[in-house]
């Protein structure tokens, strides 16, 4: 490796802290999606249902989320390309379409449920029918994103995530926390059968999600970051995912475990109004409204960030520009935003659905991580191969996400695969599992034999 390459990739940590703080952005969009209503629902449900038992998953989620973003950032900066383009050039058209399908399905399902959340909370606050709100928000979303694109999402992400973090962090100072029980929650266990596997997968899925792994490539391109921004990009990930998201997750979980835990609580029966009690010790009778505003803010922020993900990958696959200067991309962005209105017409309570969405997204994540690791170790793709430490961390990430995703799928299948949703989840997981295995074998044959 030349001295110039070494400097570009590793010594880009020079610069002032103020420059880094003002230059942050792409990872905050991932953080806004990660710190969305689905993660909030998973964390509150975990604390209310299992007390401190899943604390280890909460802490692990922030660490692994930052690790996944780092690997994506590294591949994106070293290639200065979108992940679909890289996959297509290296592995071919079929693998690129598998990745696109993986992301579109995971992000599309999340989009519908998040819109249901936004519309339902809007109905609770205003009294206006959620279906009307769903259509209204879809139009607002389409106009905002198609008009200003990335920048409006980034600004909203920074403001809303910061506000939600502050609100729940303040609650930890007034909520009694059982340090002994919290310490025991650091021991890795998954309690409660289907509910425990679902909630654990939901927590980890909030931080390590296929949409977060793939969108990092395109948000960095929107910022026009290159290899020279390696230090800033690393700082961006640490500040948004490891610190902001980590504090957010820990604060919500500890407050929920301290206030809401009850052995009789069922994960599938918890509602947003029940969850609002977590803020009772801080704001008293205003807890319901403060919680709903926080949930609404997180949902709106996540909705905007999630909307851009499918258009990014589809546009990249079709060789379009991935910004609003391309009318085709702008039109695709508007279509995805408008289609999300359908989420307001889905029946049932949105709180349990949010957890299911994250668990489903986690099922599609190991395949994306395997792809990233494969590409980072191909000399024809990147000028500097991954270090052993980075590869080891990546393999640990793949293993943990695979185990938790597999636990969720196994418990779902054990409860019966007669309904269409469970059947689809099983086939989806099986197909991507086979694809990941084939890719692993392919790498071993090419590089090690």
mmCIF file of C-alpha atoms in Angstrom, residues 22-400:
data_model
loop_
_atom_site.group_PDB
_atom_site.id
_atom_site.type_symbol
_atom_site.label_atom_id
_atom_site.label_comp_id
_atom_site.label_asym_id
_atom_site.label_seq_id
_atom_site.Cartn_x
_atom_site.Cartn_y
_atom_site.Cartn_z
ATOM 1 C CA UNK A 22 -20.564 20.892 11.670
ATOM 2 C CA UNK A 23 -19.763 18.332 8.976
ATOM 3 C CA UNK A 24 -21.749 15.400 10.398
ATOM 4 C CA UNK A 25 -24.843 14.150 8.626
ATOM 5 C CA UNK A 26 -25.170 10.782 6.800
ATOM 6 C CA UNK A 27 -25.041 8.544 9.868
ATOM 7 C CA UNK A 28 -27.614 10.748 11.601
ATOM 8 C CA UNK A 29 -30.153 9.628 9.023
ATOM 9 C CA UNK A 30 -29.346 6.031 9.909
ATOM 10 C CA UNK A 31 -29.576 7.059 13.567
ATOM 11 C CA UNK A 32 -32.964 8.681 12.981
ATOM 12 C CA UNK A 33 -34.284 5.483 11.422
ATOM 13 C CA UNK A 34 -32.702 3.378 14.161
ATOM 14 C CA UNK A 35 -34.135 5.649 16.886
ATOM 15 C CA UNK A 36 -37.586 5.410 15.380
ATOM 16 C CA UNK A 37 -40.931 4.273 16.769
ATOM 17 C CA UNK A 38 -40.208 0.600 16.113
ATOM 18 C CA UNK A 39 -37.078 0.669 18.243
ATOM 19 C CA UNK A 40 -38.928 2.671 20.890
ATOM 20 C CA UNK A 41 -41.700 0.070 20.902
ATOM 21 C CA UNK A 42 -39.207 -2.804 21.150
ATOM 22 C CA UNK A 43 -37.284 -1.220 24.026
ATOM 23 C CA UNK A 44 -40.386 -0.311 26.024
ATOM 24 C CA UNK A 45 -41.940 -3.728 25.428
ATOM 25 C CA UNK A 46 -38.699 -5.419 26.503
ATOM 26 C CA UNK A 47 -38.529 -3.447 29.758
ATOM 27 C CA UNK A 48 -42.238 -3.804 30.520
ATOM 28 C CA UNK A 49 -42.397 -7.520 29.739
ATOM 29 C CA UNK A 50 -39.017 -8.869 30.869
ATOM 30 C CA UNK A 51 -37.630 -6.200 33.208
ATOM 31 C CA UNK A 52 -33.860 -5.887 32.843
ATOM 32 C CA UNK A 53 -33.361 -9.344 31.295
ATOM 33 C CA UNK A 54 -32.605 -8.008 27.802
ATOM 34 C CA UNK A 55 -30.226 -5.239 28.868
ATOM 35 C CA UNK A 56 -27.370 -7.109 27.182
ATOM 36 C CA UNK A 57 -29.179 -6.908 23.831
ATOM 37 C CA UNK A 58 -29.769 -3.157 24.286
ATOM 38 C CA UNK A 59 -26.075 -2.455 24.872
ATOM 39 C CA UNK A 60 -24.992 -4.865 22.154
ATOM 40 C CA UNK A 61 -27.331 -3.227 19.636
ATOM 41 C CA UNK A 62 -25.553 0.153 19.804
ATOM 42 C CA UNK A 63 -22.103 -1.437 19.485
ATOM 43 C CA UNK A 64 -23.083 -3.720 16.622
ATOM 44 C CA UNK A 65 -25.062 -0.954 14.918
ATOM 45 C CA UNK A 66 -21.994 1.279 14.894
ATOM 46 C CA UNK A 67 -19.883 -1.653 13.650
ATOM 47 C CA UNK A 68 -22.252 -2.371 10.769
ATOM 48 C CA UNK A 69 -22.300 1.294 9.770
ATOM 49 C CA UNK A 70 -18.502 1.433 9.898
ATOM 50 C CA UNK A 71 -18.130 -1.505 7.506
ATOM 51 C CA UNK A 72 -20.638 0.049 5.107
ATOM 52 C CA UNK A 73 -18.957 3.441 5.379
ATOM 53 C CA UNK A 74 -15.548 1.905 4.677
ATOM 54 C CA UNK A 75 -16.725 0.110 1.540
ATOM 55 C CA UNK A 76 -18.631 3.174 0.353
ATOM 56 C CA UNK A 77 -15.697 5.559 0.758
ATOM 57 C CA UNK A 78 -13.082 3.213 -0.675
ATOM 58 C CA UNK A 79 -15.180 2.609 -3.805
ATOM 59 C CA UNK A 80 -17.078 5.932 -3.918
ATOM 60 C CA UNK A 81 -20.002 4.008 -5.405
ATOM 61 C CA UNK A 82 -23.441 2.709 -4.440
ATOM 62 C CA UNK A 83 -23.579 -0.814 -3.091
ATOM 63 C CA UNK A 84 -25.845 -2.105 -5.858
ATOM 64 C CA UNK A 85 -23.406 -0.895 -8.520
ATOM 65 C CA UNK A 86 -20.512 -2.548 -6.684
ATOM 66 C CA UNK A 87 -22.376 -5.842 -6.357
ATOM 67 C CA UNK A 88 -23.432 -5.807 -10.009
ATOM 68 C CA UNK A 89 -19.903 -5.135 -11.272
ATOM 69 C CA UNK A 90 -18.324 -7.749 -8.988
ATOM 70 C CA UNK A 91 -20.904 -10.521 -8.730
ATOM 71 C CA UNK A 92 -23.356 -9.899 -11.544
ATOM 72 C CA UNK A 93 -26.919 -8.843 -12.199
ATOM 73 C CA UNK A 94 -28.634 -11.639 -10.239
ATOM 74 C CA UNK A 95 -26.886 -10.853 -6.953
ATOM 75 C CA UNK A 96 -27.670 -7.171 -7.364
ATOM 76 C CA UNK A 97 -31.383 -7.887 -7.786
ATOM 77 C CA UNK A 98 -31.379 -10.164 -4.716
ATOM 78 C CA UNK A 99 -29.995 -7.277 -2.666
ATOM 79 C CA UNK A 100 -32.531 -4.832 -4.099
ATOM 80 C CA UNK A 101 -35.394 -7.233 -3.338
ATOM 81 C CA UNK A 102 -34.110 -7.768 0.211
ATOM 82 C CA UNK A 103 -34.020 -4.028 0.935
ATOM 83 C CA UNK A 104 -37.245 -3.116 -0.845
ATOM 84 C CA UNK A 105 -39.235 -5.775 1.021
ATOM 85 C CA UNK A 106 -37.803 -4.860 4.431
ATOM 86 C CA UNK A 107 -38.040 -1.099 3.893
ATOM 87 C CA UNK A 108 -41.444 -1.337 2.210
ATOM 88 C CA UNK A 109 -43.021 -3.227 5.101
ATOM 89 C CA UNK A 110 -41.450 -0.799 7.559
ATOM 90 C CA UNK A 111 -42.758 2.151 5.543
ATOM 91 C CA UNK A 112 -46.350 0.962 5.800
ATOM 92 C CA UNK A 113 -46.232 0.295 9.541
ATOM 93 C CA UNK A 114 -44.426 3.552 10.293
ATOM 94 C CA UNK A 115 -47.051 5.469 8.329
ATOM 95 C CA UNK A 116 -49.721 3.654 10.326
ATOM 96 C CA UNK A 117 -47.952 4.862 13.471
ATOM 97 C CA UNK A 118 -47.749 8.476 12.283
ATOM 98 C CA UNK A 119 -51.392 8.471 11.183
ATOM 99 C CA UNK A 120 -52.654 6.774 14.369
ATOM 100 C CA UNK A 121 -50.799 9.169 16.671
ATOM 101 C CA UNK A 122 -52.011 12.117 14.583
ATOM 102 C CA UNK A 123 -55.590 10.846 15.025
ATOM 103 C CA UNK A 124 -55.124 10.526 18.785
ATOM 104 C CA UNK A 125 -53.794 14.088 19.044
ATOM 105 C CA UNK A 126 -56.269 15.787 16.692
ATOM 106 C CA UNK A 127 -59.326 13.517 16.566
ATOM 107 C CA UNK A 128 -59.176 13.446 12.744
ATOM 108 C CA UNK A 129 -59.460 10.001 11.118
ATOM 109 C CA UNK A 130 -56.096 8.219 10.718
ATOM 110 C CA UNK A 131 -56.815 7.392 7.072
ATOM 111 C CA UNK A 132 -57.135 11.078 6.242
ATOM 112 C CA UNK A 133 -53.868 11.706 8.064
ATOM 113 C CA UNK A 134 -52.202 8.873 6.154
ATOM 114 C CA UNK A 135 -53.042 10.435 2.793
ATOM 115 C CA UNK A 136 -52.103 13.915 4.057
ATOM 116 C CA UNK A 137 -48.724 12.831 5.394
ATOM 117 C CA UNK A 138 -47.975 10.913 2.188
ATOM 118 C CA UNK A 139 -48.573 14.046 0.094
ATOM 119 C CA UNK A 140 -46.456 16.180 2.444
ATOM 120 C CA UNK A 141 -43.703 13.566 2.346
ATOM 121 C CA UNK A 142 -43.760 13.327 -1.446
ATOM 122 C CA UNK A 143 -43.620 17.103 -1.884
ATOM 123 C CA UNK A 144 -40.858 17.609 0.673
ATOM 124 C CA UNK A 145 -38.566 14.818 -0.466
ATOM 125 C CA UNK A 146 -39.103 15.255 -4.201
ATOM 126 C CA UNK A 147 -38.431 18.965 -3.799
ATOM 127 C CA UNK A 148 -35.387 19.049 -1.509
ATOM 128 C CA UNK A 149 -34.399 15.403 -1.227
ATOM 129 C CA UNK A 150 -31.582 14.461 1.109
ATOM 130 C CA UNK A 151 -31.033 17.758 2.918
ATOM 131 C CA UNK A 152 -34.546 18.017 4.377
ATOM 132 C CA UNK A 153 -34.229 14.460 5.734
ATOM 133 C CA UNK A 154 -30.850 15.159 7.320
ATOM 134 C CA UNK A 155 -32.016 18.329 9.061
ATOM 135 C CA UNK A 156 -35.137 16.664 10.449
ATOM 136 C CA UNK A 157 -33.099 13.687 11.614
ATOM 137 C CA UNK A 158 -30.678 15.796 13.636
ATOM 138 C CA UNK A 159 -33.390 17.852 15.331
ATOM 139 C CA UNK A 160 -35.840 15.070 16.170
ATOM 140 C CA UNK A 161 -33.329 12.456 17.317
ATOM 141 C CA UNK A 162 -31.614 14.972 19.589
ATOM 142 C CA UNK A 163 -34.950 15.989 21.140
ATOM 143 C CA UNK A 164 -36.088 12.444 21.843
ATOM 144 C CA UNK A 165 -32.715 11.537 23.379
ATOM 145 C CA UNK A 166 -32.904 14.493 25.771
ATOM 146 C CA UNK A 167 -36.468 13.676 26.885
ATOM 147 C CA UNK A 168 -35.786 10.079 27.848
ATOM 148 C CA UNK A 169 -32.363 10.794 29.278
ATOM 149 C CA UNK A 170 -33.963 13.279 31.672
ATOM 150 C CA UNK A 171 -36.370 10.550 32.822
ATOM 151 C CA UNK A 172 -33.516 8.334 34.030
ATOM 152 C CA UNK A 173 -32.751 10.848 36.793
ATOM 153 C CA UNK A 174 -36.183 10.450 38.413
ATOM 154 C CA UNK A 175 -36.933 6.767 37.780
ATOM 155 C CA UNK A 176 -35.681 4.239 40.386
ATOM 156 C CA UNK A 177 -33.313 1.759 38.723
ATOM 157 C CA UNK A 178 -32.570 -1.590 40.370
ATOM 158 C CA UNK A 179 -28.812 -1.864 39.869
ATOM 159 C CA UNK A 180 -28.716 -5.496 40.996
ATOM 160 C CA UNK A 181 -31.372 -6.589 38.519
ATOM 161 C CA UNK A 182 -29.764 -4.466 35.814
ATOM 162 C CA UNK A 183 -26.421 -6.204 36.399
ATOM 163 C CA UNK A 184 -28.056 -9.608 35.991
ATOM 164 C CA UNK A 185 -29.488 -8.376 32.693
ATOM 165 C CA UNK A 186 -25.959 -8.248 31.283
ATOM 166 C CA UNK A 187 -25.915 -12.060 31.130
ATOM 167 C CA UNK A 188 -27.011 -13.172 27.629
ATOM 168 C CA UNK A 189 -30.373 -14.963 27.847
ATOM 169 C CA UNK A 190 -33.524 -14.827 25.724
ATOM 170 C CA UNK A 191 -36.605 -15.246 27.949
ATOM 171 C CA UNK A 192 -40.200 -15.945 27.133
ATOM 172 C CA UNK A 193 -40.312 -18.161 24.021
ATOM 173 C CA UNK A 194 -41.850 -16.455 20.979
ATOM 174 C CA UNK A 195 -42.240 -13.086 22.720
ATOM 175 C CA UNK A 196 -38.654 -13.057 24.000
ATOM 176 C CA UNK A 197 -37.178 -14.010 20.619
ATOM 177 C CA UNK A 198 -39.363 -11.456 18.845
ATOM 178 C CA UNK A 199 -38.474 -8.583 21.187
ATOM 179 C CA UNK A 200 -34.739 -9.417 21.215
ATOM 180 C CA UNK A 201 -34.729 -9.540 17.406
ATOM 181 C CA UNK A 202 -36.665 -6.273 17.350
ATOM 182 C CA UNK A 203 -34.139 -4.486 19.583
ATOM 183 C CA UNK A 204 -31.142 -5.629 17.554
ATOM 184 C CA UNK A 205 -33.025 -5.093 14.299
ATOM 185 C CA UNK A 206 -33.471 -1.450 15.213
ATOM 186 C CA UNK A 207 -29.714 -0.869 15.092
ATOM 187 C CA UNK A 208 -28.500 -3.521 12.653
ATOM 188 C CA UNK A 209 -30.986 -3.384 9.812
ATOM 189 C CA UNK A 210 -30.562 -4.039 6.117
ATOM 190 C CA UNK A 211 -31.843 -0.547 5.282
ATOM 191 C CA UNK A 212 -29.224 1.056 7.540
ATOM 192 C CA UNK A 213 -26.417 -1.072 6.115
ATOM 193 C CA UNK A 214 -27.237 -0.130 2.519
ATOM 194 C CA UNK A 215 -28.374 3.498 2.769
ATOM 195 C CA UNK A 216 -25.009 4.617 4.193
ATOM 196 C CA UNK A 217 -23.528 4.369 0.688
ATOM 197 C CA UNK A 218 -26.020 6.782 -0.817
ATOM 198 C CA UNK A 219 -26.235 9.353 1.967
ATOM 199 C CA UNK A 220 -22.446 9.717 1.814
ATOM 200 C CA UNK A 221 -22.676 10.204 -1.939
ATOM 201 C CA UNK A 222 -25.379 12.819 -1.411
ATOM 202 C CA UNK A 223 -22.909 14.639 0.843
ATOM 203 C CA UNK A 224 -20.206 14.132 -1.833
ATOM 204 C CA UNK A 225 -17.889 12.495 0.673
ATOM 205 C CA UNK A 226 -14.738 10.814 -0.630
ATOM 206 C CA UNK A 227 -11.821 8.910 0.931
ATOM 207 C CA UNK A 228 -10.517 12.200 2.285
ATOM 208 C CA UNK A 229 -13.562 12.310 4.590
ATOM 209 C CA UNK A 230 -12.724 8.989 6.257
ATOM 210 C CA UNK A 231 -12.034 10.566 9.650
ATOM 211 C CA UNK A 232 -15.187 12.687 9.549
ATOM 212 C CA UNK A 233 -17.281 9.684 8.490
ATOM 213 C CA UNK A 234 -15.912 7.614 11.378
ATOM 214 C CA UNK A 235 -16.652 10.427 13.826
ATOM 215 C CA UNK A 236 -20.149 10.748 12.341
ATOM 216 C CA UNK A 237 -20.867 7.082 13.066
ATOM 217 C CA UNK A 238 -19.483 7.246 16.591
ATOM 218 C CA UNK A 239 -21.484 10.340 17.495
ATOM 219 C CA UNK A 240 -24.791 9.254 15.964
ATOM 220 C CA UNK A 241 -24.958 5.480 16.409
ATOM 221 C CA UNK A 242 -22.654 4.657 19.299
ATOM 222 C CA UNK A 243 -23.344 7.714 21.473
ATOM 223 C CA UNK A 244 -26.714 9.272 20.541
ATOM 224 C CA UNK A 245 -28.469 6.024 19.648
ATOM 225 C CA UNK A 246 -26.792 4.159 22.505
ATOM 226 C CA UNK A 247 -27.932 6.726 25.081
ATOM 227 C CA UNK A 248 -31.406 6.802 23.519
ATOM 228 C CA UNK A 249 -31.780 3.013 23.717
ATOM 229 C CA UNK A 250 -30.380 2.655 27.215
ATOM 230 C CA UNK A 251 -32.484 5.501 28.625
ATOM 231 C CA UNK A 252 -35.765 4.215 27.181
ATOM 232 C CA UNK A 253 -35.095 0.643 28.260
ATOM 233 C CA UNK A 254 -34.093 1.506 31.833
ATOM 234 C CA UNK A 255 -37.074 3.827 32.281
ATOM 235 C CA UNK A 256 -39.476 1.180 30.943
ATOM 236 C CA UNK A 257 -37.957 -1.580 33.103
ATOM 237 C CA UNK A 258 -38.102 0.641 36.197
ATOM 238 C CA UNK A 259 -41.650 1.934 35.713
ATOM 239 C CA UNK A 260 -43.627 -0.525 33.593
ATOM 240 C CA UNK A 261 -42.291 -3.990 34.401
ATOM 241 C CA UNK A 262 -45.015 -6.408 35.380
ATOM 242 C CA UNK A 263 -44.870 -10.215 35.030
ATOM 243 C CA UNK A 264 -48.443 -10.174 33.712
ATOM 244 C CA UNK A 265 -47.615 -7.857 30.793
ATOM 245 C CA UNK A 266 -47.759 -9.564 27.402
ATOM 246 C CA UNK A 267 -45.593 -8.223 24.574
ATOM 247 C CA UNK A 268 -48.431 -8.486 22.076
ATOM 248 C CA UNK A 269 -50.863 -6.608 24.327
ATOM 249 C CA UNK A 270 -48.853 -3.487 25.176
ATOM 250 C CA UNK A 271 -50.242 -0.254 23.724
ATOM 251 C CA UNK A 272 -48.752 3.193 23.190
ATOM 252 C CA UNK A 273 -50.915 4.604 26.003
ATOM 253 C CA UNK A 274 -49.596 1.920 28.367
ATOM 254 C CA UNK A 275 -46.059 2.783 27.302
ATOM 255 C CA UNK A 276 -46.633 6.474 28.024
ATOM 256 C CA UNK A 277 -46.665 5.642 31.730
ATOM 257 C CA UNK A 278 -42.873 5.364 31.504
ATOM 258 C CA UNK A 279 -42.658 9.164 31.554
ATOM 259 C CA UNK A 280 -45.096 9.514 34.448
ATOM 260 C CA UNK A 281 -42.440 10.031 37.151
ATOM 261 C CA UNK A 282 -41.009 12.943 35.147
ATOM 262 C CA UNK A 283 -44.069 14.819 33.908
ATOM 263 C CA UNK A 284 -47.021 13.328 35.775
ATOM 264 C CA UNK A 285 -50.369 13.709 34.012
ATOM 265 C CA UNK A 286 -48.654 15.086 30.914
ATOM 266 C CA UNK A 287 -46.920 11.742 30.301
ATOM 267 C CA UNK A 288 -49.390 10.605 27.657
ATOM 268 C CA UNK A 289 -49.010 13.707 25.538
ATOM 269 C CA UNK A 290 -45.252 14.016 25.923
ATOM 270 C CA UNK A 291 -44.807 10.375 24.958
ATOM 271 C CA UNK A 292 -47.118 10.693 21.958
ATOM 272 C CA UNK A 293 -45.252 13.781 20.762
ATOM 273 C CA UNK A 294 -41.937 11.939 21.127
ATOM 274 C CA UNK A 295 -43.336 8.886 19.340
ATOM 275 C CA UNK A 296 -44.785 11.112 16.625
ATOM 276 C CA UNK A 297 -41.460 12.919 16.158
ATOM 277 C CA UNK A 298 -39.520 9.668 15.970
ATOM 278 C CA UNK A 299 -42.042 8.252 13.494
ATOM 279 C CA UNK A 300 -41.979 11.314 11.221
ATOM 280 C CA UNK A 301 -38.179 11.375 11.214
ATOM 281 C CA UNK A 302 -37.970 7.658 10.479
ATOM 282 C CA UNK A 303 -40.643 7.897 7.789
ATOM 283 C CA UNK A 304 -38.633 10.474 5.866
ATOM 284 C CA UNK A 305 -35.365 8.564 6.147
ATOM 285 C CA UNK A 306 -36.924 5.211 5.297
ATOM 286 C CA UNK A 307 -38.690 6.590 2.208
ATOM 287 C CA UNK A 308 -35.434 7.321 0.400
ATOM 288 C CA UNK A 309 -33.984 3.823 0.822
ATOM 289 C CA UNK A 310 -35.876 1.814 -1.874
ATOM 290 C CA UNK A 311 -35.484 4.606 -4.479
ATOM 291 C CA UNK A 312 -31.745 4.758 -3.772
ATOM 292 C CA UNK A 313 -31.201 1.088 -4.549
ATOM 293 C CA UNK A 314 -33.638 0.823 -7.463
ATOM 294 C CA UNK A 315 -32.190 3.951 -9.100
ATOM 295 C CA UNK A 316 -28.664 2.616 -8.637
ATOM 296 C CA UNK A 317 -29.646 -0.697 -10.224
ATOM 297 C CA UNK A 318 -31.249 1.086 -13.197
ATOM 298 C CA UNK A 319 -28.200 3.360 -13.545
ATOM 299 C CA UNK A 320 -30.082 6.560 -12.675
ATOM 300 C CA UNK A 321 -28.729 9.404 -10.603
ATOM 301 C CA UNK A 322 -29.581 9.004 -6.910
ATOM 302 C CA UNK A 323 -30.582 12.597 -6.277
ATOM 303 C CA UNK A 324 -33.487 14.884 -7.177
ATOM 304 C CA UNK A 325 -31.625 16.318 -10.169
ATOM 305 C CA UNK A 326 -32.741 13.163 -12.010
ATOM 306 C CA UNK A 327 -36.470 13.403 -12.722
ATOM 307 C CA UNK A 328 -36.780 9.600 -12.787
ATOM 308 C CA UNK A 329 -35.364 9.305 -9.267
ATOM 309 C CA UNK A 330 -37.508 12.226 -8.093
ATOM 310 C CA UNK A 331 -40.613 10.542 -9.522
ATOM 311 C CA UNK A 332 -39.722 7.219 -7.860
ATOM 312 C CA UNK A 333 -39.255 9.025 -4.566
ATOM 313 C CA UNK A 334 -42.698 10.598 -4.870
ATOM 314 C CA UNK A 335 -44.306 7.248 -5.758
ATOM 315 C CA UNK A 336 -42.826 5.499 -2.706
ATOM 316 C CA UNK A 337 -43.965 8.366 -0.489
ATOM 317 C CA UNK A 338 -47.509 8.297 -1.871
ATOM 318 C CA UNK A 339 -47.795 4.497 -1.654
ATOM 319 C CA UNK A 340 -46.958 4.681 2.040
ATOM 320 C CA UNK A 341 -50.439 6.141 2.604
ATOM 321 C CA UNK A 342 -51.681 2.552 2.455
ATOM 322 C CA UNK A 343 -50.206 1.950 5.895
ATOM 323 C CA UNK A 344 -52.975 4.033 7.479
ATOM 324 C CA UNK A 345 -55.528 1.465 6.251
ATOM 325 C CA UNK A 346 -53.843 -1.542 7.930
ATOM 326 C CA UNK A 347 -55.911 -2.958 10.772
ATOM 327 C CA UNK A 348 -54.790 -3.718 14.317
ATOM 328 C CA UNK A 349 -52.676 -1.906 16.904
ATOM 329 C CA UNK A 350 -49.463 -0.402 15.573
ATOM 330 C CA UNK A 351 -47.285 -1.005 18.662
ATOM 331 C CA UNK A 352 -46.876 -4.817 18.226
ATOM 332 C CA UNK A 353 -46.537 -4.387 14.452
ATOM 333 C CA UNK A 354 -43.553 -2.084 14.925
ATOM 334 C CA UNK A 355 -41.610 -4.828 16.702
ATOM 335 C CA UNK A 356 -42.481 -7.370 14.010
ATOM 336 C CA UNK A 357 -41.162 -4.989 11.332
ATOM 337 C CA UNK A 358 -37.746 -4.756 12.985
ATOM 338 C CA UNK A 359 -37.528 -8.496 13.510
ATOM 339 C CA UNK A 360 -38.372 -9.036 9.844
ATOM 340 C CA UNK A 361 -35.715 -6.524 8.808
ATOM 341 C CA UNK A 362 -33.141 -8.334 10.946
ATOM 342 C CA UNK A 363 -33.843 -11.512 8.962
ATOM 343 C CA UNK A 364 -32.656 -9.750 5.807
ATOM 344 C CA UNK A 365 -29.583 -8.191 7.422
ATOM 345 C CA UNK A 366 -26.991 -11.045 7.569
ATOM 346 C CA UNK A 367 -27.063 -11.367 3.775
ATOM 347 C CA UNK A 368 -26.267 -7.662 3.328
ATOM 348 C CA UNK A 369 -23.447 -7.900 5.883
ATOM 349 C CA UNK A 370 -21.969 -10.951 4.147
ATOM 350 C CA UNK A 371 -22.038 -9.011 0.867
ATOM 351 C CA UNK A 372 -20.209 -6.057 2.435
ATOM 352 C CA UNK A 373 -17.543 -8.308 3.969
ATOM 353 C CA UNK A 374 -17.090 -10.200 0.702
ATOM 354 C CA UNK A 375 -16.551 -6.966 -1.238
ATOM 355 C CA UNK A 376 -14.218 -5.465 1.383
ATOM 356 C CA UNK A 377 -11.894 -8.430 0.919
ATOM 357 C CA UNK A 378 -11.685 -8.314 -2.880
ATOM 358 C CA UNK A 379 -8.570 -6.533 -4.140
ATOM 359 C CA UNK A 380 -10.277 -5.698 -7.430
ATOM 360 C CA UNK A 381 -12.998 -3.842 -5.500
ATOM 361 C CA UNK A 382 -11.100 -1.908 -2.816
ATOM 362 C CA UNK A 383 -7.507 -0.611 -2.838
ATOM 363 C CA UNK A 384 -6.992 -1.674 0.773
ATOM 364 C CA UNK A 385 -8.363 -4.992 2.022
ATOM 365 C CA UNK A 386 -10.044 -5.272 5.390
ATOM 366 C CA UNK A 387 -7.826 -5.808 8.408
ATOM 367 C CA UNK A 388 -8.095 -9.017 10.422
ATOM 368 C CA UNK A 389 -9.671 -7.065 13.266
ATOM 369 C CA UNK A 390 -12.318 -5.573 10.979
ATOM 370 C CA UNK A 391 -13.015 -8.974 9.425
ATOM 371 C CA UNK A 392 -13.249 -10.614 12.829
ATOM 372 C CA UNK A 393 -15.679 -7.960 14.050
ATOM 373 C CA UNK A 394 -17.688 -8.355 10.862
ATOM 374 C CA UNK A 395 -17.942 -12.119 11.258
ATOM 375 C CA UNK A 396 -19.047 -11.699 14.876
ATOM 376 C CA UNK A 397 -21.689 -9.253 13.632
ATOM 377 C CA UNK A 398 -22.924 -11.748 11.037
ATOM 378 C CA UNK A 399 -22.982 -14.553 13.609
ATOM 379 C CA UNK A 400 -24.937 -12.608 16.245
#
